[in-house]
Structure formats: C-alpha cells, structure tokens
Short mmCIF file of C-alpha atoms in Angstrom, two decimals:
data_model
loop_
_atom_site.label_atom_id
_atom_site.label_comp_id
_atom_site.label_asym_id
_atom_site.label_seq_id
_atom_site.Cartn_x
_atom_site.Cartn_y
_atom_site.Cartn_z
CA MET A 74 99.48 80.11 119.84
CA ASN A 75 102.16 82.66 119.08
CA SER A 76 100.39 86.05 119.01
CA LYS A 77 102.40 87.21 116.00
CA VAL A 78 101.29 84.20 114.00
CA LYS A 79 97.71 84.57 115.14
CA ARG A 80 97.65 87.97 113.55
CA MET A 81 98.58 86.28 110.25
CA ILE A 82 95.48 84.12 110.36
CA SER A 83 93.27 85.41 107.58
CA ILE A 84 89.97 86.89 108.81
CA ALA A 85 87.20 87.74 106.33
CA VAL A 86 86.95 91.37 105.25
CA ALA A 87 84.85 93.48 107.65
CA ALA A 88 83.18 96.91 107.40
CA ALA A 89 83.88 100.64 108.09
CA ALA A 90 84.16 103.93 110.40
CA ALA A 91 84.02 104.09 114.16
CA VAL A 92 80.75 103.89 116.05
CA SER A 93 79.89 105.95 119.09
CA LEU A 94 79.32 103.75 122.12
CA ILE A 95 77.64 104.66 125.36
CA GLY A 96 78.65 103.42 128.79
CA GLY A 97 80.62 100.33 129.84
CA CYS A 98 80.35 96.78 128.73
CA ALA A 99 77.94 95.66 131.40
CA ALA A 100 76.07 98.91 131.86
CA GLY A 101 74.69 101.07 129.09
CA GLY A 102 74.36 100.09 125.46
CA GLN A 103 75.55 100.96 122.02
CA ASN A 104 74.14 103.85 120.07
CA ASN A 105 72.28 101.32 117.99
CA LYS A 106 70.24 103.63 115.77
CA ALA A 107 71.59 105.99 113.13
CA ASP A 108 69.95 109.39 112.70
CA ASP A 109 67.68 107.97 110.00
CA GLY A 110 66.47 105.15 112.28
CA LYS A 111 68.55 102.40 110.73
CA THR A 112 70.21 99.77 112.90
CA LYS A 113 73.80 100.89 113.26
CA ILE A 114 76.73 98.46 113.45
CA SER A 115 80.50 98.81 113.27
CA ILE A 116 82.75 96.04 112.02
CA TYR A 117 86.35 95.31 112.94
CA GLY A 118 89.31 95.12 110.58
CA TRP A 119 88.40 97.84 108.10
CA PRO A 120 91.36 98.55 105.82
CA ASP A 121 93.21 101.83 106.25
CA LYS A 122 92.53 104.13 103.28
CA ASN A 123 96.10 105.38 103.07
CA ALA A 124 98.01 102.23 103.97
CA ASN A 125 95.85 99.86 101.91
CA PRO A 126 93.90 101.83 99.29
CA GLU A 127 93.08 98.76 97.20
CA GLY A 128 91.68 96.90 100.20
CA TYR A 129 89.81 100.00 101.34
CA GLU A 130 88.13 100.46 97.97
CA SER A 131 87.14 96.81 97.81
CA ALA A 132 85.68 96.89 101.32
CA GLU A 133 83.84 100.15 100.63
CA ALA A 134 82.27 98.69 97.51
CA ARG A 135 81.15 95.67 99.46
CA ARG A 136 79.78 97.85 102.28
CA VAL A 137 77.73 99.93 99.81
CA ARG A 138 76.37 96.81 98.14
CA PHE A 139 75.38 95.31 101.49
CA MET A 140 73.47 98.44 102.51
CA GLU A 141 71.68 98.48 99.15
CA LEU A 142 70.45 94.97 99.91
CA ASN A 143 69.73 95.80 103.57
CA PRO A 144 68.41 99.39 103.60
CA ASP A 145 67.49 99.16 107.29
CA ILE A 146 71.12 98.65 108.37
CA ASP A 147 73.84 101.32 108.56
CA VAL A 148 77.28 99.65 108.37
CA GLN A 149 80.28 101.60 109.57
CA GLY A 150 83.79 100.27 109.96
CA ASP A 151 86.45 100.17 112.62
CA GLN A 152 90.13 99.44 112.06
CA TYR A 153 90.40 97.64 115.42
CA GLN A 154 91.93 94.16 115.32
CA PHE A 155 92.05 92.03 118.45
CA ALA A 156 95.21 92.22 120.53
CA ILE A 157 95.73 90.90 124.04
CA ASP A 158 97.00 94.20 125.45
CA SER A 159 94.27 96.41 123.99
CA PHE A 160 91.19 94.21 124.33
CA SER A 161 90.30 94.48 128.02
CA PRO A 162 90.41 98.31 128.18
CA LYS A 163 88.16 98.55 125.12
CA ALA A 164 85.79 95.90 126.47
CA GLU A 165 85.60 97.56 129.90
CA GLY A 166 85.07 100.96 128.30
CA GLY A 167 82.39 99.74 125.91
CA THR A 168 84.33 100.86 122.83
CA LEU A 169 84.65 97.59 120.96
CA PRO A 170 83.24 97.44 117.42
CA THR A 171 79.80 95.84 117.32
CA LEU A 172 81.37 92.86 115.59
CA TYR A 173 84.93 92.13 116.71
CA ASN A 174 87.45 89.35 116.25
CA THR A 175 89.39 87.35 118.82
CA PHE A 176 91.39 84.16 119.24
CA LEU A 177 89.86 80.78 119.99
CA THR A 178 91.92 80.51 123.18
CA GLU A 179 90.32 83.70 124.55
CA MET A 180 86.68 82.84 123.91
CA LYS A 181 85.74 81.09 127.15
CA ASN A 182 87.28 83.85 129.27
CA ILE A 183 85.52 86.51 127.20
CA GLY A 184 82.22 84.74 127.88
CA LYS A 185 83.03 84.40 131.56
CA MET A 186 83.89 88.10 131.86
CA GLY A 187 80.73 89.20 130.06
CA TYR A 188 82.60 90.89 127.20
CA ALA A 189 80.43 89.38 124.47
CA LYS A 190 76.72 89.07 123.78
CA PRO A 191 75.17 85.59 124.19
CA LEU A 192 74.36 84.31 120.69
CA THR A 193 72.91 80.81 121.05
CA GLN A 194 69.26 81.77 120.55
CA ILE A 195 70.02 84.19 117.73
CA LEU A 196 72.03 81.50 115.96
CA ARG A 197 69.19 79.03 116.46
CA ASP A 198 66.62 81.52 115.14
CA ASN A 199 68.69 82.06 111.99
CA GLY A 200 69.18 78.36 111.30
CA TYR A 201 72.90 78.31 112.03
CA TYR A 202 73.18 76.36 115.25
CA ASP A 203 72.19 72.95 113.91
CA MET A 204 74.56 73.33 110.96
CA TYR A 205 77.76 73.68 112.98
CA ASN A 206 80.35 70.97 113.30
CA GLU A 207 79.08 69.77 116.66
CA SER A 208 82.56 69.01 118.00
CA LEU A 209 83.53 72.69 117.72
CA ILE A 210 80.60 74.35 119.52
CA ASP A 211 82.03 73.99 123.02
CA MET A 212 85.18 75.85 121.99
CA VAL A 213 83.25 79.11 121.58
CA SER A 214 80.92 78.53 124.53
CA TYR A 215 80.92 79.23 128.25
CA GLU A 216 78.56 77.33 130.57
CA GLY A 217 76.52 76.11 127.60
CA GLU A 218 76.06 79.51 125.95
CA MET A 219 77.72 80.45 122.66
CA TYR A 220 79.47 83.81 122.90
CA GLY A 221 81.29 83.67 119.58
CA VAL A 222 81.21 82.03 116.19
CA LEU A 223 84.18 80.26 114.65
CA LYS A 224 85.08 82.06 111.44
CA ASN A 225 87.87 79.79 110.30
CA VAL A 226 89.75 76.81 111.66
CA TYR A 227 93.37 75.86 111.19
CA THR A 228 95.09 72.61 112.03
CA MET A 229 98.82 72.13 112.14
CA GLY A 230 100.76 70.00 109.72
CA LEU A 231 104.21 69.61 108.25
CA ILE A 232 105.38 72.38 105.91
CA VAL A 233 108.18 71.36 103.56
CA ASN A 234 110.47 72.87 100.95
CA LEU A 235 109.97 70.59 97.94
CA ASP A 236 113.02 71.95 96.16
CA LEU A 237 115.13 70.38 98.90
CA PHE A 238 113.05 67.19 98.74
CA GLU A 239 113.80 66.97 95.03
CA LYS A 240 117.52 67.55 95.50
CA ALA A 241 117.57 64.87 98.20
CA GLY A 242 115.79 62.31 96.01
CA LEU A 243 112.60 62.36 98.08
CA MET A 244 110.18 62.65 95.15
CA ASN A 245 108.27 59.78 93.55
CA GLU A 246 108.54 58.92 89.84
CA ASP A 247 105.20 60.61 89.13
CA GLY A 248 106.50 63.91 90.57
CA SER A 249 104.62 63.66 93.86
CA PRO A 250 106.57 64.12 97.08
CA MET A 251 107.35 61.27 99.43
CA VAL A 252 105.51 61.89 102.70
CA PRO A 253 106.95 61.06 106.13
CA ASP A 254 104.18 59.15 107.89
CA THR A 255 105.72 59.16 111.39
CA PHE A 256 108.08 61.34 113.36
CA ASP A 257 110.65 58.56 112.95
CA ASP A 258 110.23 59.08 109.20
CA VAL A 259 110.74 62.82 109.67
CA GLU A 260 114.07 62.07 111.31
CA LYS A 261 115.08 59.73 108.46
CA PHE A 262 114.08 62.31 105.82
CA ALA A 263 115.92 65.07 107.69
CA LYS A 264 119.11 63.00 107.75
CA ILE A 265 118.85 62.25 104.03
CA ILE A 266 118.30 65.94 103.23
CA LYS A 267 121.28 66.99 105.33
CA GLU A 268 123.48 64.32 103.76
CA LYS A 269 122.46 65.07 100.15
CA THR A 270 122.17 68.88 100.29
CA GLY A 271 124.11 70.04 103.35
CA VAL A 272 121.00 71.91 104.47
CA ALA A 273 119.11 71.51 107.77
CA GLY A 274 116.48 68.84 107.36
CA TYR A 275 114.29 70.10 110.19
CA VAL A 276 113.83 73.41 112.01
CA GLN A 277 112.05 74.03 115.31
CA ALA A 278 110.68 77.38 116.49
CA THR A 279 111.97 78.33 119.94
CA THR A 280 110.86 81.89 120.82
CA SER A 281 107.83 84.20 121.10
CA ASN A 282 105.67 81.27 122.32
CA ALA A 283 105.99 79.65 118.88
CA GLY A 284 108.29 76.95 120.24
CA GLY A 285 105.79 75.69 122.79
CA TRP A 286 102.89 76.14 120.39
CA THR A 287 104.42 73.98 117.65
CA PHE A 288 105.80 71.49 120.19
CA MET A 289 102.27 70.53 121.28
CA PRO A 290 101.47 68.07 118.44
CA LEU A 291 104.84 66.35 118.88
CA ALA A 292 104.40 66.05 122.64
CA TRP A 293 100.79 64.88 122.34
CA SER A 294 101.87 62.29 119.78
CA TYR A 295 104.19 60.83 122.43
CA GLY A 296 101.26 60.62 124.88
CA THR A 297 101.94 63.80 126.88
CA GLU A 298 99.13 65.30 128.96
CA PHE A 299 100.03 68.85 129.94
CA MET A 300 97.50 69.46 132.70
CA LYS A 301 94.51 67.96 134.46
CA GLU A 302 91.73 69.26 136.68
CA ASN A 303 91.12 67.74 140.09
CA ASN A 304 88.33 69.06 142.32
CA GLY A 305 88.37 72.43 140.60
CA LYS A 306 92.14 72.81 140.76
CA TRP A 307 94.50 72.48 137.82
CA GLU A 308 97.71 70.49 138.02
CA ALA A 309 100.66 70.67 135.60
CA THR A 310 101.41 67.10 134.47
CA PHE A 311 104.00 67.53 131.72
CA ASN A 312 106.93 66.51 133.92
CA SER A 313 106.40 63.03 132.53
CA PRO A 314 108.26 60.27 130.66
CA GLU A 315 106.15 60.99 127.58
CA CYS A 316 107.03 64.68 127.42
CA LYS A 317 110.65 63.89 128.20
CA SER A 318 110.76 61.54 125.20
CA ALA A 319 109.32 64.24 122.94
CA LEU A 320 111.90 66.76 124.11
CA GLU A 321 114.67 64.18 123.70
CA TYR A 322 113.51 63.70 120.10
CA LEU A 323 114.32 67.36 119.38
CA LYS A 324 117.59 67.11 121.26
CA LYS A 325 118.58 64.09 119.15
CA LEU A 326 117.81 65.92 115.92
CA LYS A 327 120.03 68.78 117.05
CA TRP A 328 123.05 67.12 118.65
CA GLU A 329 123.20 63.53 117.43
CA ASP A 330 121.70 63.74 113.95
CA LYS A 331 122.90 67.32 113.40
CA VAL A 332 119.97 68.07 111.08
CA MET A 333 118.91 71.40 112.63
CA PRO A 334 120.23 74.83 111.59
CA ASP A 335 122.94 76.62 113.53
CA GLU A 336 120.51 79.49 114.13
CA THR A 337 118.50 78.41 117.16
CA LEU A 338 116.54 81.41 118.51
CA LEU A 339 113.71 81.54 116.00
CA ASP A 340 110.12 82.70 116.14
CA SER A 341 107.60 81.58 113.50
CA ASN A 342 108.69 84.29 111.09
CA GLY A 343 112.28 83.13 111.46
CA VAL A 344 111.30 79.53 110.73
CA ILE A 345 109.32 80.62 107.67
CA ARG A 346 112.34 82.61 106.49
CA LEU A 347 114.60 79.54 106.68
CA ILE A 348 112.09 77.31 104.88
CA SER A 349 111.38 79.84 102.14
CA THR A 350 115.05 80.60 101.47
CA GLY A 351 116.09 76.96 101.27
CA GLN A 352 118.00 76.92 104.56
CA ALA A 353 115.74 74.27 106.14
CA ALA A 354 113.43 71.63 104.72
CA MET A 355 110.67 70.79 107.23
CA THR A 356 108.81 72.30 110.19
CA ILE A 357 105.48 72.12 112.00
CA LEU A 358 103.16 75.08 111.34
CA HIS A 359 99.66 75.78 110.08
CA PRO A 360 98.56 76.30 106.43
CA ASP A 361 98.51 80.11 106.57
CA SER A 362 102.24 79.91 107.21
CA ALA A 363 102.62 77.81 104.07
CA ILE A 364 100.65 80.37 102.11
CA ILE A 365 102.81 83.29 103.23
CA LEU A 366 106.06 81.56 102.31
CA ARG A 367 105.74 83.17 98.90
CA THR A 368 106.10 86.61 100.51
CA ASN A 369 109.78 85.73 100.88
CA GLY A 370 109.99 84.97 97.18
CA MET A 371 109.45 81.23 97.39
CA ASP A 372 107.92 79.56 94.33
CA ILE A 373 104.51 78.26 95.43
CA ASN A 374 105.17 75.12 93.38
CA LYS A 375 108.01 74.32 95.79
CA ILE A 376 105.75 74.40 98.88
CA GLY A 377 104.43 71.16 100.35
CA MET A 378 101.82 70.75 103.09
CA PHE A 379 101.54 67.32 104.74
CA LYS A 380 99.34 65.93 107.51
CA ILE A 381 100.87 65.79 110.96
CA PRO A 382 103.13 62.73 111.36
CA ALA A 383 102.18 60.01 113.83
CA GLY A 384 104.07 59.52 117.07
CA PRO A 385 104.53 56.48 119.29
CA ALA A 386 101.15 57.00 120.96
CA ARG A 387 98.87 58.67 118.39
CA ARG A 388 98.53 60.97 115.38
CA VAL A 389 97.22 64.19 116.84
CA THR A 390 97.42 67.82 115.88
CA LEU A 391 96.60 71.19 117.37
CA MET A 392 93.53 73.06 116.21
CA GLY A 393 92.87 76.78 116.55
CA GLY A 394 91.04 79.45 114.67
CA GLY A 395 89.61 82.89 114.24
CA VAL A 396 86.47 83.82 116.14
CA GLU A 397 84.01 86.68 115.77
CA ALA A 398 81.89 87.98 118.64
CA VAL A 399 79.29 90.68 119.17
CA ALA A 400 79.92 93.40 121.75
CA ALA A 401 78.10 92.80 125.02
CA ASN A 402 76.29 96.15 124.85
CA ALA A 403 74.74 95.42 121.44
CA ASP A 404 71.02 94.67 121.19
CA ASP A 405 69.36 91.82 119.30
CA ALA A 406 68.78 93.95 116.21
CA GLN A 407 72.50 94.72 116.02
CA ALA A 408 73.44 91.08 116.58
CA ASN A 409 71.14 90.02 113.74
CA ALA A 410 72.59 92.76 111.54
CA CYS A 411 76.10 91.47 112.27
CA LEU A 412 75.02 87.97 111.29
CA LYS A 413 73.60 89.35 108.03
CA TRP A 414 76.92 91.08 107.32
CA MET A 415 78.81 87.84 107.99
CA ALA A 416 76.43 85.91 105.72
CA PHE A 417 76.90 88.50 102.98
CA ASN A 418 80.64 87.79 103.18
CA GLY A 419 80.12 84.06 102.87
CA TYR A 420 79.71 83.03 106.50
CA SER A 421 76.55 80.96 106.28
CA PRO A 422 75.69 77.26 106.19
CA SER A 423 73.78 77.93 102.95
CA LEU A 424 74.68 80.38 100.24
CA THR A 425 72.81 82.75 97.96
CA GLU A 426 74.15 83.50 94.51
CA GLU A 427 75.37 86.85 95.85
CA GLN A 428 77.30 85.11 98.62
CA LYS A 429 78.78 82.64 96.15
CA ALA A 430 79.91 85.53 93.99
CA ASN A 431 81.60 87.17 96.99
CA ILE A 432 83.45 83.95 97.87
CA GLU A 433 84.62 83.53 94.29
CA GLU A 434 85.71 87.18 94.22
CA ASP A 435 87.88 86.51 97.27
CA TYR A 436 89.57 83.56 95.53
CA LYS A 437 90.19 85.60 92.39
CA LEU A 438 91.85 88.25 94.56
CA LYS A 439 94.02 85.62 96.24
CA VAL A 440 95.13 84.27 92.88
CA SER A 441 95.97 87.76 91.65
CA LYS A 442 98.20 88.25 94.71
CA GLY A 443 99.97 84.94 94.09
CA ASP A 444 98.60 83.18 97.17
CA LEU A 445 98.80 79.41 97.25
CA ILE A 446 95.38 77.91 96.51
CA GLY A 447 94.78 74.21 97.07
CA ILE A 448 94.90 73.59 100.81
CA LYS A 449 91.67 72.43 102.45
CA ASP A 450 91.40 72.75 106.20
CA LEU A 451 88.89 71.43 108.74
CA SER A 452 85.31 72.65 108.27
CA ILE A 453 83.31 74.62 110.84
CA TRP A 454 80.09 73.26 109.28
CA ASN A 455 78.63 69.78 109.34
CA ASP A 456 77.84 67.71 106.27
CA LYS A 457 74.33 69.23 106.00
CA SER A 458 75.83 72.53 104.89
CA ASP A 459 76.56 73.34 101.25
CA THR A 460 79.02 76.12 102.19
CA GLU A 461 81.99 73.80 102.66
CA GLN A 462 81.17 72.01 99.43
CA TYR A 463 81.11 75.28 97.47
CA THR A 464 84.31 76.51 99.13
CA ASN A 465 86.06 73.30 98.16
CA GLU A 466 84.77 73.75 94.60
CA MET A 467 86.40 77.18 94.52
CA ILE A 468 89.66 75.77 95.89
CA ASP A 469 89.65 73.11 93.15
CA LYS A 470 88.72 75.67 90.49
CA TYR A 471 91.46 78.13 91.41
CA CYS A 472 94.07 75.62 92.59
CA ASN A 473 97.42 76.92 91.35
CA VAL A 474 99.76 74.14 92.55
CA ASP A 475 100.19 70.46 91.89
CA PRO A 476 97.45 68.84 94.04
CA SER A 477 99.90 66.13 95.12
CA HIS A 478 101.89 68.79 97.01
CA VAL A 479 99.01 69.24 99.50
CA ALA A 480 97.12 65.94 99.13
CA SER A 481 98.51 64.50 102.36
CA TYR A 482 97.30 67.46 104.42
CA ASN A 483 93.90 67.53 102.70
CA ASP A 484 93.40 63.89 103.66
CA LYS A 485 92.04 64.09 107.21
CA SER A 486 91.84 60.35 107.79
CA GLY A 487 93.48 59.06 110.93
CA VAL A 488 94.13 62.50 112.41
CA GLU A 489 92.91 63.42 115.90
CA TYR A 490 92.27 67.12 116.51
CA ARG A 491 92.78 68.85 119.84
CA ALA A 492 92.19 72.42 120.95
CA GLU A 493 94.82 74.40 122.80
CA GLU A 494 95.21 73.63 126.49
CA PRO A 495 92.39 75.11 128.62
CA LYS A 496 94.40 77.10 131.16
CA SER A 497 97.16 79.69 130.61
CA ALA A 498 97.99 78.36 127.16
CA GLN A 499 100.20 81.29 126.21
CA GLU A 500 102.15 81.03 129.46
CA LEU A 501 102.55 77.30 128.89
CA TYR A 502 103.99 77.97 125.45
CA ALA A 503 106.46 80.43 126.95
CA ALA A 504 107.54 77.84 129.53
CA LEU A 505 108.04 75.25 126.80
CA ASP A 506 109.98 77.79 124.71
CA ARG A 507 112.55 77.92 127.49
CA CYS A 508 112.73 74.12 127.70
CA ILE A 509 113.32 73.80 123.97
CA GLN A 510 115.91 76.60 123.97
CA GLU A 511 117.81 74.89 126.76
CA VAL A 512 118.08 71.51 125.05
CA LEU A 513 118.92 73.03 121.64
CA THR A 514 121.66 75.29 123.00
CA ASN A 515 123.10 73.00 125.66
CA GLU A 516 124.20 69.57 124.49
CA ASN A 517 124.46 68.40 128.11
CA ALA A 518 120.97 69.52 129.14
CA ASP A 519 118.98 66.95 131.11
CA CYS A 520 115.50 66.90 129.54
CA GLY A 521 113.92 65.48 132.69
CA GLU A 522 115.35 68.19 134.93
CA VAL A 523 114.45 70.91 132.44
CA LEU A 524 110.82 69.76 132.37
CA LYS A 525 110.66 69.29 136.14
CA LYS A 526 111.61 72.90 136.77
CA ALA A 527 109.31 74.19 134.03
CA ALA A 528 106.31 72.28 135.38
CA GLU A 529 106.96 73.47 138.95
CA ASP A 530 107.30 77.10 137.84
CA PHE A 531 104.22 76.91 135.63
CA GLN A 532 102.21 75.42 138.49
CA ASN A 533 103.31 78.03 141.02
CA ASP A 534 103.22 81.06 138.73
CA TYR A 535 99.98 80.37 136.85
CA LEU A 536 97.87 77.34 137.74
CA ASN A 537 97.96 78.12 141.46
CA ASN A 538 96.83 81.66 140.63
#
C-alpha cells in the first residue's frame, strides 16, 4: 500500500510521554517499573500538545481515567508513529514505545527479525485468541506465533462522486445510486458520465506506489497471479495474459473511451482531490479515503462507497489494516498492561460499559468533525464477539448519510478478500506504477512488453535478492 495513504488509516488513540529503555531489542529489557513500583508502559501516537491541543487534552483525560481504574499501571505516551525509514533504527536500539503501530505488510518480517514480543499465549490467557476472525490470524503471525494484533481492517471498493452520478442520470427513482456490478459496467458508467457532464468518468492513481496498490483488485479480478513460491524461491508471474488484459482495460479507458482526466501523474491524494472537486467520478480506494474527501470541502451526502466490481474471473478485493505490537524487550506484565489499555479504548471481543462509553465518545467526536459515518468494513472478530455488533450499532446510530450511498459496500456477499502480496509488496507497487504510467502517457505502448520488462526487473532486483 502507498505509505502516504497508510498514514491516513485511522488508529485508535494511544497514550503519553517517552519511556526510558535499556539495551537493544534482543538484549536487555525495558525499564518496566516506575519509581512507585507500578508497571510502566509507553504508547505510540500521543497527540502533540501544541499542534493538537484538543486531541492532547482528550488523550490526557483518557490516560488519567485509565490509571484510576488500573492503579498498578503507569501509562506514559510517545508521539512515535510507524514509518518505514525510522522503524528499524528504533527497533535495533530498543527505543520503540512499549505498544507501537505498524502496517499489516510489515508484520511477518517484524516477527522474523525479533522486533516484537510473541503474544499468542497472552492473547489466549486473556480470552482474545478464540474470538478472532480465524482467517486473519496468519496475517499477523510468523511461524505460528502471533506477534501483533490487527487493530482495524480495510478493504478496497469503488469511491464515487454522487453529484456527477446525479447529473449523468445514474440515480434510481428512490434516490439511491445505480451501482456498477462489473468492471464492464464501470466502463459504461464512465462513458455516460463523460458524455453527460464532460467530466472524467474514472481516474486511476499512478504514482507513489498508489497506482500498483489500487491496480491489484482489478488485476486479480482478471485472474492475475503476481508471484508464486517454488522450492523456497519466489517467481514473478505477472507477465501473463490475465495481467495484460487488466492493463489493457486501463489503456482503453484512457485512449479509446477517453474517460480519464488529462492529469495523469497522480498519487492517492491527487485522486482524492479530483473526486472531491468534481473533476472525476469514480476510483478504487479504501473507505478512509472516502471519509477524508470532506477535507477538500466535499459534501458527505455526495460521497458513495460501493463494493469492488467483478471482473472476468472473480470479484476480489485487497485487504490491509493497522496492526499494534508490543516491543520485544517488554515483559509479560507490560504486555498485559498494553492489552488492558487497548481494551479500555474498545479493543476487546467483549465490552464493559466503560468501553462502550469510550467507543460512543469516539463516534460523537467524529460526527462533530463532520466525518462520514455509515461505512461498515470487515470485522477482525468472529461472530462470537459482541464488539462488532456494538460498533455497528454506533455506526447506525450516528450515521449521517443516506444509507443507500454505502449499502453496496456494506454488503459483503460475493466478495473475496486477499491480503497484499507476500514478498516485496511495496516494490511491486512501484513497478506497476511505472507500467500504468507508460500505458496512460503513451498511446502506442505495448502492454505485453511493458509487463515483460517490469516482471524481469522485479525478479532480478527483488525476488532474487
């Protein structure tokens, strides 16, 4: 996933002030006791007092309340947020917060490198393990051991500007939007929108890894397999007829249908800008991107979120998410304290009244900021948990848009979910960025030759290393 977009993914509020750590990640351990003998933990993502005074005050109030309920725990905060370039030095130096965040794509490597504390037994002891959505456990595990916990999950869909849909006559009599069921339908809708409004019917990200990232569901839907493992070695397999057809689909939208914008070099923020300002009607992104459209002044009642369209081979979408992990040099008492902090903030398969109040407080804050409420994404819990049920109750209670605008996305039937590719995902996205740029800037580009070179370079530069 595009690293800029990943940073947009909302992570639950964490807690405050840097903790002193001793030694490296493998050797030594955290200074796990405060002067008064309490278990000491630091939590990532604490708001900056000067830059975000409102967030800081809210987090401080929550921190104080938590310590009143857990007098044996001393919570301090840390402003650190995961970033690829800063993580390894902090992990090697043993200076990560006790509880830190990361990306789903990084979790297996973090476990392999020993940068996180094994959590399987602690999660079992606290009654969490058997409540997880079983299909998601492997994504935060390495060699059968859980090293992180999924905090939230996103799945990609089709974001649309409903104002343009309305102007193009793509709304039903009851006011609900017409929904393109297949990528062929997307093409038909895009052509209608361009004909009726003069505006680009579809926009594709092309830079900052966002092009490759958002291309995945389209390519998978055509039957593309990007890589396979054979006797411990990975082989790039996307120089294929299926991937060629997916790339030719984008080329056709650009050069034959002429339904894409003139501006071609776009990251996710650029795509969001075009959608929110009425310069494009449809794109593939995840729900957080739909939510932040209003930051560009877009009326939330003009935002639509649909399930991923079906392709010739399948209806499949990309799944990612935010993960939290415990520093490798933390002890069991600190790990349990971190789990208590997470539960206090609503991360638990079962909820106390205090936790319910905190979740509802978060939704009230979102409403006050004008965030779009109504989208329901995939659950990290199984159907034995009441957490997802309560969260959905809050979404329904505070929904501030016409439910029909997001009903398609909220309906998960028929959708297959896939995690990001297992090896060098970011580098793969960058390689696909270049392929997409080539076919959208060069009308004479040969999609097969473009993919052949990209697959060879990706194999030699990354999979062979």
